[in-house]
Amino acid sequence: IFSNSDMDMFANTVQGTIEGDGGGHEVDQNWLCSTTEVPTLMNRVVGISRMSRHTNMGEGANEVKFFILVLCPTNIKGTKTALETARTFATLFSDMSLRHSLLESQVDLEVKAYIRKAAHDISNRQEKAEIDMSKTEADNEPSFLQPFRGIRDDLARRLPYYWSD
């Protein structure tokens, strides 16, 4: 889990970025996700901890309120690795309204419900965006075959200039 023998710095972490005051990007210090591959594990395990107050967890993580630990077996499919799982939770925790809801929740079933709802909302937004993109692509294509369309359009554009010459 740690990158050095002093155990003061995590080896593999995922954090979000937010737009800074000056227009640049800053690291979002409200949450931190750490990933570790464990050879003896059989299934992925994700632990989410809500700190009672902002916690300093090393460089770039001075005000952590949520800590997510992802433990994954080493022999797992490429789409289910610790990093991919961490990216999934990073996408969820980048939503400020989810973090606010998790701060106010009292029991673990509430936390799970908020996370499921946020995941469902994100997947619906992505599906809607994909459908909208496929509609615009279909609108650009002609509905029937038009032979010599390029030549005809080119002549229609140039013909007024031919008459003036």
PDB file of N, CA and C in Angstrom, residues 142 144-160 162:
ATOM      1  N   PRO A 142     -27.658  11.234 -46.275  1.00  0.00           N
ATOM      2  CA  PRO A 142     -28.872  11.320 -47.092  1.00  0.00           C
ATOM      3  C   PRO A 142     -29.709  10.058 -46.931  1.00  0.00           C
ATOM      4  N   PHE A 144     -31.477   8.586 -49.208  1.00  0.00           N
ATOM      5  CA  PHE A 144     -31.488   7.727 -50.383  1.00  0.00           C
ATOM      6  C   PHE A 144     -30.207   7.955 -51.175  1.00  0.00           C
ATOM      7  N   LEU A 145     -29.921   7.067 -52.091  1.00  0.00           N
ATOM      8  CA  LEU A 145     -28.708   7.131 -52.890  1.00  0.00           C
ATOM      9  C   LEU A 145     -28.830   8.253 -53.915  1.00  0.00           C
ATOM     10  N   GLN A 146     -27.841   9.126 -53.969  1.00  0.00           N
ATOM     11  CA  GLN A 146     -27.858  10.245 -54.905  1.00  0.00           C
ATOM     12  C   GLN A 146     -26.606  10.190 -55.778  1.00  0.00           C
ATOM     13  N   PRO A 147     -26.715   9.580 -56.965  1.00  0.00           N
ATOM     14  CA  PRO A 147     -25.530   9.480 -57.825  1.00  0.00           C
ATOM     15  C   PRO A 147     -25.099  10.849 -58.354  1.00  0.00           C
ATOM     16  N   PHE A 148     -23.815  11.041 -58.499  1.00  0.00           N
ATOM     17  CA  PHE A 148     -23.207  12.277 -59.002  1.00  0.00           C
ATOM     18  C   PHE A 148     -23.543  13.498 -58.148  1.00  0.00           C
ATOM     19  N   ARG A 149     -23.818  13.288 -56.882  1.00  0.00           N
ATOM     20  CA  ARG A 149     -24.194  14.382 -56.002  1.00  0.00           C
ATOM     21  C   ARG A 149     -23.067  15.399 -55.858  1.00  0.00           C
ATOM     22  N   GLY A 150     -21.841  14.936 -55.734  1.00  0.00           N
ATOM     23  CA  GLY A 150     -20.699  15.834 -55.582  1.00  0.00           C
ATOM     24  C   GLY A 150     -20.491  16.713 -56.796  1.00  0.00           C
ATOM     25  N   ILE A 151     -20.601  16.107 -57.979  1.00  0.00           N
ATOM     26  CA  ILE A 151     -20.430  16.871 -59.216  1.00  0.00           C
ATOM     27  C   ILE A 151     -21.567  17.885 -59.355  1.00  0.00           C
ATOM     28  N   ARG A 152     -22.783  17.447 -59.074  1.00  0.00           N
ATOM     29  CA  ARG A 152     -23.937  18.334 -59.178  1.00  0.00           C
ATOM     30  C   ARG A 152     -23.818  19.523 -58.220  1.00  0.00           C
ATOM     31  N   ASP A 153     -23.415  19.263 -56.968  1.00  0.00           N
ATOM     32  CA  ASP A 153     -23.254  20.350 -55.997  1.00  0.00           C
ATOM     33  C   ASP A 153     -22.136  21.302 -56.424  1.00  0.00           C
ATOM     34  N   ASP A 154     -21.060  20.747 -56.951  1.00  0.00           N
ATOM     35  CA  ASP A 154     -19.936  21.560 -57.405  1.00  0.00           C
ATOM     36  C   ASP A 154     -20.352  22.472 -58.564  1.00  0.00           C
ATOM     37  N   LEU A 155     -21.082  21.915 -59.553  1.00  0.00           N
ATOM     38  CA  LEU A 155     -21.562  22.721 -60.676  1.00  0.00           C
ATOM     39  C   LEU A 155     -22.552  23.790 -60.218  1.00  0.00           C
ATOM     40  N   ALA A 156     -23.434  23.455 -59.302  1.00  0.00           N
ATOM     41  CA  ALA A 156     -24.409  24.422 -58.800  1.00  0.00           C
ATOM     42  C   ALA A 156     -23.711  25.582 -58.102  1.00  0.00           C
ATOM     43  N   ARG A 157     -22.616  25.290 -57.433  1.00  0.00           N
ATOM     44  CA  ARG A 157     -21.873  26.346 -56.744  1.00  0.00           C
ATOM     45  C   ARG A 157     -21.096  27.220 -57.733  1.00  0.00           C
ATOM     46  N   ARG A 158     -20.555  26.622 -58.811  1.00  0.00           N
ATOM     47  CA  ARG A 158     -19.702  27.355 -59.740  1.00  0.00           C
ATOM     48  C   ARG A 158     -20.439  27.945 -60.943  1.00  0.00           C
ATOM     49  N   LEU A 159     -21.617  27.444 -61.282  1.00  0.00           N
ATOM     50  CA  LEU A 159     -22.317  27.839 -62.499  1.00  0.00           C
ATOM     51  C   LEU A 159     -22.555  29.347 -62.622  1.00  0.00           C
ATOM     52  N   PRO A 160     -22.919  30.032 -61.541  1.00  0.00           N
ATOM     53  CA  PRO A 160     -23.094  31.481 -61.699  1.00  0.00           C
ATOM     54  C   PRO A 160     -21.824  32.193 -62.171  1.00  0.00           C
ATOM     55  N   TYR A 162     -19.480  30.838 -64.114  1.00  0.00           N
ATOM     56  CA  TYR A 162     -19.252  30.484 -65.520  1.00  0.00           C
ATOM     57  C   TYR A 162     -20.024  31.426 -66.426  1.00  0.00           C
TER      58      TYR A 162
END
